[in-house]
mmCIF file of C-alpha atoms in Angstrom:
data_model
loop_
_atom_site.group_PDB
_atom_site.id
_atom_site.type_symbol
_atom_site.label_atom_id
_atom_site.label_comp_id
_atom_site.label_asym_id
_atom_site.label_seq_id
_atom_site.Cartn_x
_atom_site.Cartn_y
_atom_site.Cartn_z
ATOM 1 C CA MET A 746 30.972 174.183 101.996
ATOM 2 C CA SER A 747 32.694 173.765 98.644
ATOM 3 C CA VAL A 748 32.217 171.560 95.592
ATOM 4 C CA LYS A 749 34.953 170.189 93.373
ATOM 5 C CA ILE A 750 33.993 169.037 89.870
ATOM 6 C CA ASP A 751 35.937 166.126 88.392
ATOM 7 C CA VAL A 752 35.783 164.802 84.827
ATOM 8 C CA VAL A 753 36.193 161.026 84.680
ATOM 9 C CA ARG A 754 36.996 159.633 81.235
ATOM 10 C CA VAL A 755 35.369 156.236 80.693
ATOM 11 C CA ASP A 756 37.371 153.750 78.642
ATOM 12 C CA ILE A 757 35.117 151.751 76.306
ATOM 13 C CA PRO A 758 36.938 148.879 74.594
ATOM 14 C CA GLU A 759 36.208 148.168 70.919
ATOM 15 C CA GLY A 760 33.084 146.060 70.512
ATOM 16 C CA THR A 761 31.600 146.958 73.886
ATOM 17 C CA ASN A 762 29.024 149.392 75.231
ATOM 18 C CA VAL A 763 28.771 150.878 78.700
ATOM 19 C CA ILE A 764 25.685 151.661 80.750
ATOM 20 C CA ILE A 765 26.061 153.921 83.773
ATOM 21 C CA GLY A 766 23.248 154.521 86.208
ATOM 22 C CA GLN A 767 22.191 155.102 89.768
ATOM 23 C CA SER A 768 20.515 152.685 92.120
ATOM 24 C CA HIS A 769 19.642 152.591 95.798
ATOM 25 C CA PHE A 770 20.247 149.188 97.365
ATOM 26 C CA ILE A 771 22.905 146.470 97.709
ATOM 27 C CA LYS A 772 20.785 143.845 95.918
ATOM 28 C CA THR A 773 21.181 145.871 92.711
ATOM 29 C CA VAL A 774 24.138 143.745 91.609
ATOM 30 C CA GLU A 775 22.253 140.452 91.788
ATOM 31 C CA ASP A 776 19.088 141.865 90.216
ATOM 32 C CA LEU A 777 21.058 143.422 87.341
ATOM 33 C CA TYR A 778 22.876 140.111 86.852
ATOM 34 C CA GLU A 779 19.580 138.213 86.571
ATOM 35 C CA THR A 780 18.143 140.832 84.219
ATOM 36 C CA LEU A 781 21.127 140.748 81.872
ATOM 37 C CA ALA A 782 21.658 136.971 82.017
ATOM 38 C CA SER A 783 18.038 136.325 81.076
ATOM 39 C CA SER A 784 18.000 138.887 78.258
ATOM 40 C CA SER A 785 20.163 136.893 75.825
ATOM 41 C CA PRO A 786 22.169 133.667 76.010
ATOM 42 C CA THR A 787 25.034 135.292 74.078
ATOM 43 C CA LEU A 788 25.284 138.571 76.035
ATOM 44 C CA LYS A 789 28.592 139.022 77.859
ATOM 45 C CA PHE A 790 28.687 141.549 80.704
ATOM 46 C CA GLY A 791 30.382 142.871 83.806
ATOM 47 C CA ILE A 792 28.685 144.860 86.568
ATOM 48 C CA ALA A 793 30.092 147.004 89.378
ATOM 49 C CA PHE A 794 28.103 148.930 91.989
ATOM 50 C CA CYS A 795 29.436 151.564 94.405
ATOM 51 C CA GLU A 796 27.923 150.895 97.810
ATOM 52 C CA ALA A 797 27.038 154.218 99.514
ATOM 53 C CA SER A 798 26.914 153.132 103.158
ATOM 54 C CA GLY A 799 28.010 150.305 105.434
ATOM 55 C CA LYS A 800 31.286 148.822 104.191
ATOM 56 C CA ARG A 801 31.161 151.091 101.084
ATOM 57 C CA LEU A 802 32.636 148.454 98.815
ATOM 58 C CA ILE A 803 32.420 148.080 95.073
ATOM 59 C CA ARG A 804 30.088 145.128 94.661
ATOM 60 C CA TRP A 805 30.378 143.199 91.382
ATOM 61 C CA ASP A 806 29.131 140.337 89.225
ATOM 62 C CA GLY A 807 28.969 139.267 85.602
ATOM 63 C CA ASN A 808 29.760 136.472 83.187
ATOM 64 C CA ASP A 809 32.927 137.838 81.523
ATOM 65 C CA GLU A 810 36.113 138.382 83.556
ATOM 66 C CA ASP A 811 37.484 141.174 81.361
ATOM 67 C CA LEU A 812 34.193 143.090 81.441
ATOM 68 C CA ILE A 813 33.884 142.597 85.208
ATOM 69 C CA LYS A 814 37.391 143.989 85.696
ATOM 70 C CA LYS A 815 36.628 146.936 83.404
ATOM 71 C CA ALA A 816 33.399 147.689 85.328
ATOM 72 C CA GLN A 817 35.258 147.525 88.658
ATOM 73 C CA GLU A 818 37.993 149.893 87.417
ATOM 74 C CA THR A 819 35.474 152.383 86.035
ATOM 75 C CA ALA A 820 33.313 152.284 89.173
ATOM 76 C CA MET A 821 36.415 152.931 91.272
ATOM 77 C CA LYS A 822 37.388 155.935 89.097
ATOM 78 C CA ILE A 823 33.871 157.402 89.326
ATOM 79 C CA GLY A 824 33.697 156.626 93.039
ATOM 80 C CA ALA A 825 30.152 157.948 93.526
ATOM 81 C CA GLY A 826 27.799 156.226 95.942
ATOM 82 C CA HIS A 827 24.996 154.127 94.478
ATOM 83 C CA THR A 828 26.418 154.401 90.961
ATOM 84 C CA PHE A 829 26.542 151.266 88.820
ATOM 85 C CA VAL A 830 28.592 150.502 85.729
ATOM 86 C CA ILE A 831 27.743 147.768 83.230
ATOM 87 C CA TYR A 832 29.907 146.796 80.273
ATOM 88 C CA ILE A 833 28.263 144.618 77.610
ATOM 89 C CA LYS A 834 29.296 142.903 74.398
ATOM 90 C CA ASN A 835 27.448 140.610 71.977
ATOM 91 C CA GLY A 836 24.466 142.909 72.444
ATOM 92 C CA TYR A 837 23.491 146.566 72.526
ATOM 93 C CA PRO A 838 21.933 148.848 75.142
ATOM 94 C CA ILE A 839 18.736 148.994 73.077
ATOM 95 C CA ASN A 840 18.345 145.252 73.756
ATOM 96 C CA VAL A 841 18.539 145.560 77.567
ATOM 97 C CA LEU A 842 17.903 149.164 78.584
ATOM 98 C CA ASN A 843 14.188 148.928 79.341
ATOM 99 C CA ARG A 844 14.771 145.742 81.317
ATOM 100 C CA ILE A 845 17.451 147.529 83.360
ATOM 101 C CA LYS A 846 15.159 150.529 83.928
ATOM 102 C CA ASN A 847 12.524 148.134 85.278
ATOM 103 C CA VAL A 848 14.837 146.711 87.957
ATOM 104 C CA GLU A 849 13.179 147.959 91.125
ATOM 105 C CA GLU A 850 16.349 149.459 92.628
ATOM 106 C CA VAL A 851 17.334 151.445 89.518
ATOM 107 C CA VAL A 852 16.757 155.163 89.988
ATOM 108 C CA ARG A 853 18.101 156.486 86.668
ATOM 109 C CA ILE A 854 20.345 155.857 83.700
ATOM 110 C CA PHE A 855 23.026 158.449 82.974
ATOM 111 C CA ALA A 856 24.422 156.940 79.764
ATOM 112 C CA ALA A 857 24.201 153.917 77.488
ATOM 113 C CA THR A 858 26.782 154.239 74.729
ATOM 114 C CA ALA A 859 29.824 153.103 72.794
ATOM 115 C CA ASN A 860 30.797 156.742 72.151
ATOM 116 C CA PRO A 861 33.639 158.473 73.942
ATOM 117 C CA LEU A 862 32.230 159.191 77.400
ATOM 118 C CA GLN A 863 33.052 161.496 80.280
ATOM 119 C CA VAL A 864 31.268 161.403 83.641
ATOM 120 C CA LEU A 865 30.985 164.694 85.527
ATOM 121 C CA VAL A 866 31.407 164.032 89.237
ATOM 122 C CA ALA A 867 30.839 166.530 92.047
ATOM 123 C CA GLU A 868 32.791 166.033 95.256
ATOM 124 C CA THR A 869 31.787 167.542 98.604
ATOM 125 C CA ASP A 870 32.921 166.911 102.154
ATOM 126 C CA GLN A 871 30.374 164.039 102.292
ATOM 127 C CA GLY A 872 31.356 162.190 99.136
ATOM 128 C CA ARG A 873 30.969 162.075 95.362
ATOM 129 C CA GLY A 874 27.932 162.133 93.080
ATOM 130 C CA VAL A 875 27.372 161.993 89.332
ATOM 131 C CA ILE A 876 25.948 165.268 88.029
ATOM 132 C CA GLY A 877 25.896 164.373 84.346
ATOM 133 C CA VAL A 878 27.729 162.913 81.400
ATOM 134 C CA VAL A 879 29.294 164.048 78.149
ATOM 135 C CA ASP A 880 28.343 161.391 75.585
ATOM 136 C CA GLY A 881 30.154 161.686 72.258
ATOM 137 C CA TYR A 882 30.883 164.993 70.548
ATOM 138 C CA THR A 883 29.193 168.321 69.736
ATOM 139 C CA PRO A 884 26.949 168.299 66.600
ATOM 140 C CA LEU A 885 28.485 169.717 63.422
ATOM 141 C CA GLY A 886 25.228 170.680 61.711
ATOM 142 C CA ILE A 887 21.702 169.607 60.802
ATOM 143 C CA GLU A 888 21.047 166.541 58.666
ATOM 144 C CA GLY A 889 19.931 167.075 55.100
ATOM 145 C CA ASP A 890 18.066 164.802 52.686
ATOM 146 C CA ALA A 891 21.121 162.607 52.011
ATOM 147 C CA GLU A 892 21.745 162.072 55.743
ATOM 148 C CA ILE A 893 18.061 161.317 56.370
ATOM 149 C CA LYS A 894 18.176 158.653 53.653
ATOM 150 C CA GLU A 895 21.414 157.249 55.090
ATOM 151 C CA ARG A 896 19.925 157.109 58.647
ATOM 152 C CA LYS A 897 16.805 155.299 57.455
ATOM 153 C CA GLU A 898 18.857 152.793 55.445
ATOM 154 C CA LEU A 899 21.114 152.115 58.436
ATOM 155 C CA LEU A 900 18.151 151.401 60.742
ATOM 156 C CA ARG A 901 16.701 148.992 58.184
ATOM 157 C CA LYS A 902 20.086 147.320 57.723
ATOM 158 C CA PHE A 903 20.211 146.676 61.492
ATOM 159 C CA GLY A 904 16.660 145.339 61.380
ATOM 160 C CA TYR A 905 15.239 148.000 63.703
ATOM 161 C CA LYS A 906 12.813 149.257 61.062
ATOM 162 C CA ARG A 907 11.031 147.552 58.170
#
């Protein structure tokens, strides 16, 4: 038996974030839709889910046609059973991530980011599976006092800290 490793580059349009995870059941799409739709009246999103058995289709939903299409394309490129892709705008992963994690079918989250993203996919004779992600770039050093001050100011500017 052999394993082929593929690197799938995820396109993240300006002003959007992507959340990639793993689930275990076809009703994932509808439950994720309800979770996202009830999280914020202004959140725009597209969902795609790779069915792992039966018809093995990419199931989809959302409230923004462009984001739905982007999720479908990305799910197709990843092509790993029980993987879901969510694109969001007018909101951030921090606003919805715990709600997504609490959806009963969700097994894990691989990434939630606006950074450049690569998904590492293993392929065997049975199919494909996500083995990890590369989120952003390699660190260039350790923050100093100026960067600590800058980080704290940024969090307060966003309203995440008082």
